GROMACS .gro file of C-alpha atoms in nm:
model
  405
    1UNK     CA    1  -5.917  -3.007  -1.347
    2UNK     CA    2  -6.198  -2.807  -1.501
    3UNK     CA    3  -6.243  -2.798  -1.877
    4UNK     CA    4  -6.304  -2.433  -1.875
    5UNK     CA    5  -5.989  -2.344  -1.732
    6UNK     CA    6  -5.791  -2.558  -1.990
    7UNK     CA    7  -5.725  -2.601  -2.378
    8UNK     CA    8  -5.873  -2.825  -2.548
    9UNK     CA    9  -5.572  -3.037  -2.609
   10UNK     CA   10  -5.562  -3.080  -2.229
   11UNK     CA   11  -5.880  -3.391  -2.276
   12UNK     CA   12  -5.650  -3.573  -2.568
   13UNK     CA   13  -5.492  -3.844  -2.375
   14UNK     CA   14  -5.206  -3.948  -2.620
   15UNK     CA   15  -4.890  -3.798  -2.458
   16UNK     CA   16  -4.783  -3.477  -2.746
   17UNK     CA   17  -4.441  -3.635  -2.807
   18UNK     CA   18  -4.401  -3.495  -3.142
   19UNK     CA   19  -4.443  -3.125  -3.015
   20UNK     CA   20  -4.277  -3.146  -2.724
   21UNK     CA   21  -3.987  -3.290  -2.867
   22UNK     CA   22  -3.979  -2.968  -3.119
   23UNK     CA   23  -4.013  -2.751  -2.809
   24UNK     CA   24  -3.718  -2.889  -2.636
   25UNK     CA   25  -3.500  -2.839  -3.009
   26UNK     CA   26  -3.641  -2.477  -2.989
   27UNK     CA   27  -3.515  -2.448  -2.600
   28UNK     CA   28  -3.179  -2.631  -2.730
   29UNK     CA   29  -3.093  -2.345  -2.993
   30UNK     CA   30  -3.214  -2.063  -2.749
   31UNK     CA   31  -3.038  -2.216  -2.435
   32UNK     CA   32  -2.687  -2.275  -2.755
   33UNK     CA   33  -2.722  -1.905  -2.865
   34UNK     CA   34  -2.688  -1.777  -2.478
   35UNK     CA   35  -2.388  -1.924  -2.383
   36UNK     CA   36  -2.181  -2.016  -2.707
   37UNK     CA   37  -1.938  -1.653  -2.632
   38UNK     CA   38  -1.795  -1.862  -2.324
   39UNK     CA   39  -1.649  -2.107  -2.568
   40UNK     CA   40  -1.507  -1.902  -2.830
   41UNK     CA   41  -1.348  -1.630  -2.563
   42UNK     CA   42  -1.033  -1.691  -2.698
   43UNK     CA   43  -1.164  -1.606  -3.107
   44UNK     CA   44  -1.371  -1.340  -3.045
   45UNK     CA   45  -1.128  -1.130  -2.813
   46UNK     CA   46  -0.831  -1.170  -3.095
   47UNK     CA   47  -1.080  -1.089  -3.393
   48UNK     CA   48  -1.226  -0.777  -3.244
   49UNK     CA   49  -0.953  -0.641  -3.013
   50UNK     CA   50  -1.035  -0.632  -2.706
   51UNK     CA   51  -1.042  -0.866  -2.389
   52UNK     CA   52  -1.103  -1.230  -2.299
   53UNK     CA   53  -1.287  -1.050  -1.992
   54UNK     CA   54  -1.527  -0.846  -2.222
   55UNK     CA   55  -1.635  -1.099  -2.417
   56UNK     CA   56  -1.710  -1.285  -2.132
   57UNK     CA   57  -1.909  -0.977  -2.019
   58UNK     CA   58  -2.124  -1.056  -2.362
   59UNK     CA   59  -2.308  -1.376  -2.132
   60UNK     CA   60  -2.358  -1.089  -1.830
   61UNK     CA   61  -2.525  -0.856  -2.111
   62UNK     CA   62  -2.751  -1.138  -2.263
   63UNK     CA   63  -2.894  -1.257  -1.878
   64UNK     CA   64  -2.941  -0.896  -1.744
   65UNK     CA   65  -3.117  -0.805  -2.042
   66UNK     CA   66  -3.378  -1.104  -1.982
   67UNK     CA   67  -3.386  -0.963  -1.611
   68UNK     CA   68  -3.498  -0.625  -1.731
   69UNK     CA   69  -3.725  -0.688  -2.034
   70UNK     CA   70  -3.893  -1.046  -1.949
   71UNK     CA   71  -4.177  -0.925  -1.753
   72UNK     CA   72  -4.264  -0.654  -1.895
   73UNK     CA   73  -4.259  -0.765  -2.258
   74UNK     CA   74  -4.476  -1.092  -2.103
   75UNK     CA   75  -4.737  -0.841  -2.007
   76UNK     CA   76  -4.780  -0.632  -2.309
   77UNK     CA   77  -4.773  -0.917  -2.583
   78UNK     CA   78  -5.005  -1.125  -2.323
   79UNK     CA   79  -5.318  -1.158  -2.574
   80UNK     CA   80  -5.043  -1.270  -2.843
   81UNK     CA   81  -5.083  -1.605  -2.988
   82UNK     CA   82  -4.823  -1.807  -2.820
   83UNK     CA   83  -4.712  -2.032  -3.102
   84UNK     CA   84  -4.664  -1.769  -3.355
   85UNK     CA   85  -4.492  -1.579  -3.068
   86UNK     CA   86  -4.233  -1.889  -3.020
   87UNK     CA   87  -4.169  -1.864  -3.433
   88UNK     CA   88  -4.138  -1.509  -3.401
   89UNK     CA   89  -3.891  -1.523  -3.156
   90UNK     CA   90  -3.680  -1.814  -3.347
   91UNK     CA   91  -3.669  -1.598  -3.621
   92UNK     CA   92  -3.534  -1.286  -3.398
   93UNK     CA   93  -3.268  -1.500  -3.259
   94UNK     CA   94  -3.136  -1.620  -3.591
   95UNK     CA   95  -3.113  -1.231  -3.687
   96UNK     CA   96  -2.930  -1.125  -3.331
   97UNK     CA   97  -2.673  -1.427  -3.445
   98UNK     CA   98  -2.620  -1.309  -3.783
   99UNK     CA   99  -2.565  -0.974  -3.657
  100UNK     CA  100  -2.333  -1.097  -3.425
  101UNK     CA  101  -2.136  -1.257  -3.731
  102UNK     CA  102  -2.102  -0.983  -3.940
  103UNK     CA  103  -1.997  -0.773  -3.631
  104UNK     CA  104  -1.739  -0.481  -3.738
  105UNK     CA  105  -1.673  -0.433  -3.402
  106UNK     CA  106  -1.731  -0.535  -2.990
  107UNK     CA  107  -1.980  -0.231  -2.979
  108UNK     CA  108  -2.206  -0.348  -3.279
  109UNK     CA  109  -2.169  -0.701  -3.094
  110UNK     CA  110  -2.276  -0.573  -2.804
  111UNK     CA  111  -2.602  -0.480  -2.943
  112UNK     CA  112  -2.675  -0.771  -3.137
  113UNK     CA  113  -2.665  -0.954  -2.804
  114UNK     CA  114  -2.934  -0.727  -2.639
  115UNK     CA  115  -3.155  -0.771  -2.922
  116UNK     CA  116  -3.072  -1.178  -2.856
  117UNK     CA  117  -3.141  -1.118  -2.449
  118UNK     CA  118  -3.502  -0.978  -2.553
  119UNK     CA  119  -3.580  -1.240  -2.758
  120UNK     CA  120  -3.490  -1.525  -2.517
  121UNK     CA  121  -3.614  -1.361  -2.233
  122UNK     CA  122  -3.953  -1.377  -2.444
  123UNK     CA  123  -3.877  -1.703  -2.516
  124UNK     CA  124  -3.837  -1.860  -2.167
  125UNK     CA  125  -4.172  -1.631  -2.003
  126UNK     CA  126  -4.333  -1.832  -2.272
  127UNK     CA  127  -4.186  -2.242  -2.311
  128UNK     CA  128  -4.256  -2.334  -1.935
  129UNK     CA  129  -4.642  -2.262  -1.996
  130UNK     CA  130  -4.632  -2.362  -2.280
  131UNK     CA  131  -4.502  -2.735  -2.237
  132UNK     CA  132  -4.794  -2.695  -1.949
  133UNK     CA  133  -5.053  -2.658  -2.090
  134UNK     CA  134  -5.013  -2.915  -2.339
  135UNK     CA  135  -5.064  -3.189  -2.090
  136UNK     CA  136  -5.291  -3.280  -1.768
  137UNK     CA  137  -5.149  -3.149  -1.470
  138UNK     CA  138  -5.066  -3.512  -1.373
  139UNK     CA  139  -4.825  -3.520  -1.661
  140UNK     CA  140  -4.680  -3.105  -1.642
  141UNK     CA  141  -4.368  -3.257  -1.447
  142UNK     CA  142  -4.257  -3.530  -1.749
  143UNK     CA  143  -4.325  -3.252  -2.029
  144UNK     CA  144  -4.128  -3.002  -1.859
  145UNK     CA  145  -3.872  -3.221  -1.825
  146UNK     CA  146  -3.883  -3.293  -2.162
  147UNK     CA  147  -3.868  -2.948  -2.306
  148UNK     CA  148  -3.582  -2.864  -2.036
  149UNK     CA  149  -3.362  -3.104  -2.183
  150UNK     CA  150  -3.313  -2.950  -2.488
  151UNK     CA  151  -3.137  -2.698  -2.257
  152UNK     CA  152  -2.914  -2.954  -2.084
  153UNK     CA  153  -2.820  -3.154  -2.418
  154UNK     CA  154  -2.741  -2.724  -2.528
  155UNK     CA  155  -2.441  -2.762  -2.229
  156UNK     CA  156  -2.370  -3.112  -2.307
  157UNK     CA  157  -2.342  -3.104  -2.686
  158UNK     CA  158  -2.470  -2.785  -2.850
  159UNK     CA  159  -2.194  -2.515  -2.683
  160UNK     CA  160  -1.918  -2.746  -2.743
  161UNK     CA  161  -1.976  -2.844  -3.095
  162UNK     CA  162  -2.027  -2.466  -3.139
  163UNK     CA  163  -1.707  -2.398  -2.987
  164UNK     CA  164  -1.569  -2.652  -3.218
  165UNK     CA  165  -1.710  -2.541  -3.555
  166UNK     CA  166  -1.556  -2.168  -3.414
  167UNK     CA  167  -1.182  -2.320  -3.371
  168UNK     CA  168  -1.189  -2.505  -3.697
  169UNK     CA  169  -1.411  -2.229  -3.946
  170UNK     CA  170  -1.401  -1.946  -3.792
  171UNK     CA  171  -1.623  -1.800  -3.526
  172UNK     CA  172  -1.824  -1.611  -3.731
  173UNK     CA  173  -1.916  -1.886  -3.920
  174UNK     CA  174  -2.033  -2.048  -3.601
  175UNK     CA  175  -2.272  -1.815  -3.550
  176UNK     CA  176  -2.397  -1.810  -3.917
  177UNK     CA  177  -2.443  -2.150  -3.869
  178UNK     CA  178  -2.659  -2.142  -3.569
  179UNK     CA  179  -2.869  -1.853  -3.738
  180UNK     CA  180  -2.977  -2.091  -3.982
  181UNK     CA  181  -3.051  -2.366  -3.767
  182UNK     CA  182  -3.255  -2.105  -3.578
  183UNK     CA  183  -3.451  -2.022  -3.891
  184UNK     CA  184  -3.474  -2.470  -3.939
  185UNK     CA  185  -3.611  -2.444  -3.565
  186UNK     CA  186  -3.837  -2.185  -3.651
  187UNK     CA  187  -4.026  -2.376  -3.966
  188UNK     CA  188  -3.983  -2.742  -3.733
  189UNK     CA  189  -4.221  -2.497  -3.441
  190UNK     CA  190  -4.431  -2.358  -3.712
  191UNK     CA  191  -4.493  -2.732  -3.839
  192UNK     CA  192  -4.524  -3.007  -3.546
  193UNK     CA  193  -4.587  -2.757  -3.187
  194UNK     CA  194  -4.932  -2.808  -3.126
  195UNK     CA  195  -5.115  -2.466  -3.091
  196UNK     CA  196  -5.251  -2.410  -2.732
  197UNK     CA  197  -5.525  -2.129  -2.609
  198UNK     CA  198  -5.478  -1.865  -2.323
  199UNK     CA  199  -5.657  -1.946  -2.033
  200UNK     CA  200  -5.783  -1.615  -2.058
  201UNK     CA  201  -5.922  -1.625  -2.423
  202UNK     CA  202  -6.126  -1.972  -2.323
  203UNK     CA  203  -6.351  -1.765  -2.091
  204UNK     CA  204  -6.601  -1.462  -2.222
  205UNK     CA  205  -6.412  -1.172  -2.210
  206UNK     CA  206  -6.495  -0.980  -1.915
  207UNK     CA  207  -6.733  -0.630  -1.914
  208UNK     CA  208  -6.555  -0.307  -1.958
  209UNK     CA  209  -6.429  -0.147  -1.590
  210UNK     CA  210  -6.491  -0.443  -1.464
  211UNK     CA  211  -6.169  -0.518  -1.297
  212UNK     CA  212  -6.004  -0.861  -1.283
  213UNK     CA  213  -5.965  -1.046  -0.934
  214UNK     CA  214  -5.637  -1.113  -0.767
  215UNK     CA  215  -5.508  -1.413  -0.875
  216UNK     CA  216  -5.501  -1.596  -0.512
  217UNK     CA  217  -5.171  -1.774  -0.653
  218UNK     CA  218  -4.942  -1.420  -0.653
  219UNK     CA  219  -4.792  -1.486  -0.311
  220UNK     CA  220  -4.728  -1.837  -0.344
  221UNK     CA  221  -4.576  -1.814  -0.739
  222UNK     CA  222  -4.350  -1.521  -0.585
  223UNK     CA  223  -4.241  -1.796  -0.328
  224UNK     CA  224  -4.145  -2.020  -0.580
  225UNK     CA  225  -3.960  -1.746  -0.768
  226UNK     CA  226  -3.764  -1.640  -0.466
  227UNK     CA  227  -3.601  -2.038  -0.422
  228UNK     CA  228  -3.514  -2.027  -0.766
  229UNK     CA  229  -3.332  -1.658  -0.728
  230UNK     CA  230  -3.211  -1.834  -0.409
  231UNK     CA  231  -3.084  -2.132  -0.503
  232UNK     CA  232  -2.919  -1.990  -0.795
  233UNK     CA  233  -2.768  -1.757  -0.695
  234UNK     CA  234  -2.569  -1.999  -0.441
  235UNK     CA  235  -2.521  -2.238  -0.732
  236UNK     CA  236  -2.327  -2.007  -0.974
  237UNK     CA  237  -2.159  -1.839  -0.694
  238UNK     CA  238  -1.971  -2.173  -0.670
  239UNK     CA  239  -1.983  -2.289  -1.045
  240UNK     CA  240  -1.847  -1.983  -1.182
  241UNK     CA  241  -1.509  -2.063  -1.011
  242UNK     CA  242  -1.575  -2.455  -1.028
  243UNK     CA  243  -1.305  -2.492  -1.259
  244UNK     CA  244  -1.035  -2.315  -1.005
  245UNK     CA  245  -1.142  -2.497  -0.785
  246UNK     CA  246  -1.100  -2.865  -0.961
  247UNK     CA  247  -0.771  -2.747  -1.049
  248UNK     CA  248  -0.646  -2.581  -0.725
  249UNK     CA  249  -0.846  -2.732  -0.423
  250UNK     CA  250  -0.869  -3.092  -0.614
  251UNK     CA  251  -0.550  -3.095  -0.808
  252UNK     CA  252  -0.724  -3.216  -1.100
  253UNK     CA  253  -0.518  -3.168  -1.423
  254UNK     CA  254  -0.598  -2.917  -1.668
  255UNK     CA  255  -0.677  -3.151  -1.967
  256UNK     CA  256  -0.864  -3.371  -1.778
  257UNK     CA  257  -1.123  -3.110  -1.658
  258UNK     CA  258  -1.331  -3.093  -1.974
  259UNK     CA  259  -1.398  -3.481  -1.899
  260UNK     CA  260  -1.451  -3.425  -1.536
  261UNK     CA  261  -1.750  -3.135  -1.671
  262UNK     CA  262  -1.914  -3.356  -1.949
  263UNK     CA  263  -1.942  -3.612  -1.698
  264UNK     CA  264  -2.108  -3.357  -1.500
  265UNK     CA  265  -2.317  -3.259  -1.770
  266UNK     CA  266  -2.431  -3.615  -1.824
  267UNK     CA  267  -2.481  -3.662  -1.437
  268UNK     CA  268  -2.697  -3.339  -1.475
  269UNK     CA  269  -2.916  -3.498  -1.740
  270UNK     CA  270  -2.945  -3.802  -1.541
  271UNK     CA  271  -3.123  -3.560  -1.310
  272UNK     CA  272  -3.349  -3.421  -1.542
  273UNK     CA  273  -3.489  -3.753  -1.625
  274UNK     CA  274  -3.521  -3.862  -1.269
  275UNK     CA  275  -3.671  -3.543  -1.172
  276UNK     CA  276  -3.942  -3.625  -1.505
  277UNK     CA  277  -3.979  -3.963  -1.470
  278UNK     CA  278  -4.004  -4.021  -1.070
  279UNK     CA  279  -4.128  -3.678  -0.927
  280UNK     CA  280  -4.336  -3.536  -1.189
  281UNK     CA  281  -4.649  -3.555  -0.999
  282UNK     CA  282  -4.465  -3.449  -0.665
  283UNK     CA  283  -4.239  -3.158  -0.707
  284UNK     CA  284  -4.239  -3.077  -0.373
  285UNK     CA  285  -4.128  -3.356  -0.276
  286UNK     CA  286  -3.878  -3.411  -0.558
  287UNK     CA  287  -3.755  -3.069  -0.488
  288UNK     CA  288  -3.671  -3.141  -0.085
  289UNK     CA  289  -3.444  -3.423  -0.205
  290UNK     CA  290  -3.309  -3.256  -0.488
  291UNK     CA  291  -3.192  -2.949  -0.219
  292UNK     CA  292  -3.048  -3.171   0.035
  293UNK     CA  293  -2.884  -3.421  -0.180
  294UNK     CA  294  -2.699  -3.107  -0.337
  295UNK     CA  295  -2.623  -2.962  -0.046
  296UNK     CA  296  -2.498  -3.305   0.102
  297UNK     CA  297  -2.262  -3.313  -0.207
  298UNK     CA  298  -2.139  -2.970  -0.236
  299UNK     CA  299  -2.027  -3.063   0.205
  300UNK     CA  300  -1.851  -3.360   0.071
  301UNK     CA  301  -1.710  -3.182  -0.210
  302UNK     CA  302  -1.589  -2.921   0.001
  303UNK     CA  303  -1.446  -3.128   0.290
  304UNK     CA  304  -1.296  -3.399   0.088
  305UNK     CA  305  -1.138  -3.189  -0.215
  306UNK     CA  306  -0.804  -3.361  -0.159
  307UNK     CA  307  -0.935  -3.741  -0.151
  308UNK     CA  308  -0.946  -3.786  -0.567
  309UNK     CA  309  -1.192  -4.080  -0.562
  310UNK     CA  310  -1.419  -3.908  -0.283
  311UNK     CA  311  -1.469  -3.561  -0.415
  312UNK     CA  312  -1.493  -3.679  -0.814
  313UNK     CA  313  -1.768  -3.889  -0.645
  314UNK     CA  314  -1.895  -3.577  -0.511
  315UNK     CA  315  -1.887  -3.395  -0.812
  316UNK     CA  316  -2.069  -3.649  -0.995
  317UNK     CA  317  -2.358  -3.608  -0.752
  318UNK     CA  318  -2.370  -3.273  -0.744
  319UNK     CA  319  -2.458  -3.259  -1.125
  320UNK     CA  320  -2.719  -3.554  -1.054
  321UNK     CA  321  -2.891  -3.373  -0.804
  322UNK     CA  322  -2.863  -3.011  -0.933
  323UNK     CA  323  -2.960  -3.140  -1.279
  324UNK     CA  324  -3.341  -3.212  -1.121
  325UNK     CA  325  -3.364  -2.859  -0.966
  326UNK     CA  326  -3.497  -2.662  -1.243
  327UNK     CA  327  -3.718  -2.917  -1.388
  328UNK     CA  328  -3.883  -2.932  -1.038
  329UNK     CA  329  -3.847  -2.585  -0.988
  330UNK     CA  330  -4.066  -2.515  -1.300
  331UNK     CA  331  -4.287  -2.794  -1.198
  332UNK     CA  332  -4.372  -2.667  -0.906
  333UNK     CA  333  -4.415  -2.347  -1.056
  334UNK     CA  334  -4.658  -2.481  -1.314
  335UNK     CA  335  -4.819  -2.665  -1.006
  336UNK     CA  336  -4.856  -2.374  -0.796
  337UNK     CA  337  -4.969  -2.088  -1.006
  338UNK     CA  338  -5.331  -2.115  -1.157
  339UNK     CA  339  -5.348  -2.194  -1.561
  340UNK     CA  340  -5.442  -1.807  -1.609
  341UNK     CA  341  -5.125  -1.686  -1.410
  342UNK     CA  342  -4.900  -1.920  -1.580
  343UNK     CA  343  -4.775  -1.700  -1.834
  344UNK     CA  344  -4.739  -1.425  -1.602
  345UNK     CA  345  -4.554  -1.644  -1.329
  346UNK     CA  346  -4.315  -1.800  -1.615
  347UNK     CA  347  -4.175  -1.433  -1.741
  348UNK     CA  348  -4.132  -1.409  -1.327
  349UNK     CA  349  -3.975  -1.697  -1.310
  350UNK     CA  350  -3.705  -1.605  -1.614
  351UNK     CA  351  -3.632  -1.296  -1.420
  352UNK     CA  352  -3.552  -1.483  -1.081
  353UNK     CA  353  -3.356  -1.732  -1.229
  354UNK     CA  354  -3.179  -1.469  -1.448
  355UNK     CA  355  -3.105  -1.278  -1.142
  356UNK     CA  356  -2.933  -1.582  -0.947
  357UNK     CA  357  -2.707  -1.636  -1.288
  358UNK     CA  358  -2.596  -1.293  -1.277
  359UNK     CA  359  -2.591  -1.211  -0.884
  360UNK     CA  360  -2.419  -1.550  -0.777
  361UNK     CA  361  -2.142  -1.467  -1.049
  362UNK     CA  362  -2.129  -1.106  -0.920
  363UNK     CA  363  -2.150  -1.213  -0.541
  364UNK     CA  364  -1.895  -1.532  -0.618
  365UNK     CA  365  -1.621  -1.300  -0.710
  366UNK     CA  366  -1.712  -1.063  -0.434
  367UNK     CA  367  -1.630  -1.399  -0.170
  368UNK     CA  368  -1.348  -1.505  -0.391
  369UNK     CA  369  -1.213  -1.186  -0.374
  370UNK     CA  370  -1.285  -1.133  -0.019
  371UNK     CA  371  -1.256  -1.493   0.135
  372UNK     CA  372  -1.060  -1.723  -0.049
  373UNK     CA  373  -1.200  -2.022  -0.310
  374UNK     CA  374  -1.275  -2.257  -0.026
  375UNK     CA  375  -1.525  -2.012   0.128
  376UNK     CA  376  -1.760  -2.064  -0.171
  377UNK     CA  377  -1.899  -2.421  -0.133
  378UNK     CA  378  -2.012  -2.313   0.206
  379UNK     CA  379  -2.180  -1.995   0.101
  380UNK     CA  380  -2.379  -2.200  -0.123
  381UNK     CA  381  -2.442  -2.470   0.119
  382UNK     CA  382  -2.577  -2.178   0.331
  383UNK     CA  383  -2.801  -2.051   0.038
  384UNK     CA  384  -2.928  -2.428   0.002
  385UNK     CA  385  -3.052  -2.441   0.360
  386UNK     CA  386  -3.250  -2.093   0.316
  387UNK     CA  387  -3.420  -2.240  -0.002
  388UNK     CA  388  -3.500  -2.554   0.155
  389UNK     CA  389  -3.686  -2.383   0.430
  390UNK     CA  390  -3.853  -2.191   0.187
  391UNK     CA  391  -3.960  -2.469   0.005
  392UNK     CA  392  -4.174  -2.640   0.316
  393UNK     CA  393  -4.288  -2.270   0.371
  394UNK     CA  394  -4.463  -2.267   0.029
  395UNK     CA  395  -4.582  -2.664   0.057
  396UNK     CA  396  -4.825  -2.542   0.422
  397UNK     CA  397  -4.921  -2.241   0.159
  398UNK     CA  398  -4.999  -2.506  -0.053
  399UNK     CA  399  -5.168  -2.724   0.200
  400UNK     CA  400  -5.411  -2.415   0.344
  401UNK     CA  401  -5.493  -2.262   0.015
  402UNK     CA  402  -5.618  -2.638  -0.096
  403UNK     CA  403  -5.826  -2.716   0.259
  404UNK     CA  404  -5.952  -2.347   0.218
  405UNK     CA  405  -6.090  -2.407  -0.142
   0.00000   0.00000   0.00000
């Protein structure tokens, strides 16, 4: 790699622990503010009258706000410094949770939550990039992992101890509490993230009305985007009713699905790792497995729901394998695009992935509605296959576009 199309920091060999570690916290609080509602449904609805249904609506809000604002926003703040940008936006999300906490009403809520949705569809057009261009490309895979696991330890430890702090103090303390640690994540940024350079800012600025090439990466970053809408879209299709289904398909007692889920968690951080440590430097390859390995599990889930030991064993794999899809995802992502498209191709990315939250639970109760609870596994088994053909379509991309250059 060129040292004109890098920062700097990209020639410093020692490995940027210390900042990436304080990008991952940041992604940890972001990743904690976005889905904390889901655990206090039961708090919120009583304190400010109105349903379970519409405070789960608060989660729908938050994504499809990061669908609509992501891109754009990415393009007009593009010449913005990035690390003051990731402060900034800290800051903005401690203020959407302190509105949220001092809420007179669903309404007012309502709007604090859009002004959260901005800022962390800011946030994740930005972190991807961000963790990439901090390293060689050699290394993109490990430091995306890194920074993504603040998001999975958010799911394993961050929404529960929120929903904790919520039953015992009081919601709205939860979220005053998560302000400030916002505000602590803001000044931890501020301090120990390394501060990177655009691609663009490294080069001479260009001549006015002299217009900037196509970036011969578009088609291929789209690609990428379009097995992450994909693939998520099948995946929360089937999560969104995965506890349903543990109960009624498996028979799995009530108490004992929270274990079942943080062992699912863990499996899913497992993943991560794996997907970091062994296919770093080969996405596509790491993402092939990844695909069939979930889609291998989901099958046995689906067929085997009432053997216990079989479809726990199922479950458990599932999480392994679907933990390492967005790490790769990203990876590939980081791989694909060229270092001045990156930022560009990140806000895209947040919008695709935004969209498959928000369309696979829309489409999921559509099917469950329609079809029955057992009909979702396969629909996202289906989904799997179409991403996993996508995914060899993008590696010959790959393969020309490198024997062309």
């Amino acid at each position: 790699m060129s040292a004109t199309s890098t920062s700097p920091l990209k020639t410093v060999q020692k490995f940027p622990w210390v900042g990436l570690i304080a990008l991952a916290g940041a992604v940890f609080l972001s990743v904690t503010s976005e889905m904390i509602p889901t655990g206090l449904l039961p708090d919120m609805s009583a304190s400010l009258g109105v349903s379970e249904a519409q405070i789960g609506l608060l989660v729908t809000v938050f994504a499809f706000t990061v669908v609509i604002t992501s891109t754009p926003l990415t393009a007009l703040t593009r010449r913005w410094p990035r690390h003051g940008m990731i402060v900034g936006i800290l800051v903005v999300l401690a203020i959407s949770n302190l509105l949220t906490a001092i809420a007179p009403d669903y309404t007012f809520v309502v709007v604090s939550r859009i002004i959260g949705g901005i800022a962390h569809g800011m946030f994740w057009s930005i972190v991807g990039a961000y963790a990439g261009h901090l390293v060689p490309k050699e290394q993109i895979g490990r430091a995306v992992s890194i920074t993504l696991g603040g998001g999975t330890l958010a799911f394993v430890f961050g929404v529960p101890l929120g929903t904790f702090a919520g039953h015992l103090f009081g919601w709205r303390l939860s979220f005053v509490f998560l302000a400030v640690l916002m505000l602590v994540g803001a000044a931890v940024v501020w301090k120990f993230l390394p501060k990177v350079e655009r691609d663009d800012e490294a080069h001479p600025k260009r001549e006015r009305g002299v217009a900037r090439p196509k970036d011969p990466t578009i088609v291929a970053v789209i690609m990428v985007c379009l097995v992450a809408a994909v693939t998520m879209i099948g995946h929360y299709s089937f999560y969104t009713f995965v506890v349903p289904f543990l109960t009624d398909a498996m028979g799995v007692p009530a108490a004992s699905v929270g274990g079942l889920l943080f062992f699912y968690g863990i499996a899913g951080a497992a993943g991560l790792v794996i997907a970091g440590s062994v296919f770093g430097p080969r996405p596509q390859l790491g993402l092939v497995l990844a695909l069939v390995v979930t889609g291998l599990a989901v099958a046995a889930l689906a067929v085997f729901a009432a053997v216990p030991i079989l479809a726990i064993s199922a479950f458990v794999l599932w999480g392994l394998a679907f933990g390492a899809l967005p790490p790769l995802l990203q990876t590939r992502l980081l791989h694909t695009s060229s270092p001045a498209f990156r930022d560009t191709a990140s806000a895209l990315y947040t919008t695709s992935f935004n969209i498959g939250i928000g369309g696979g639970a829309l489409l999921g109760s559509v099917i469950f509605d329609l079809g029955g609870l057992l009909v979702l596994p396969y629909f996202y088994i289906g989904l799997l296959v179409v991403s996993l053909a996508l995914v060899f379509v993008i590696g010959r991309m790959t393969r020309a576009r490198a024997l062309a250059a």
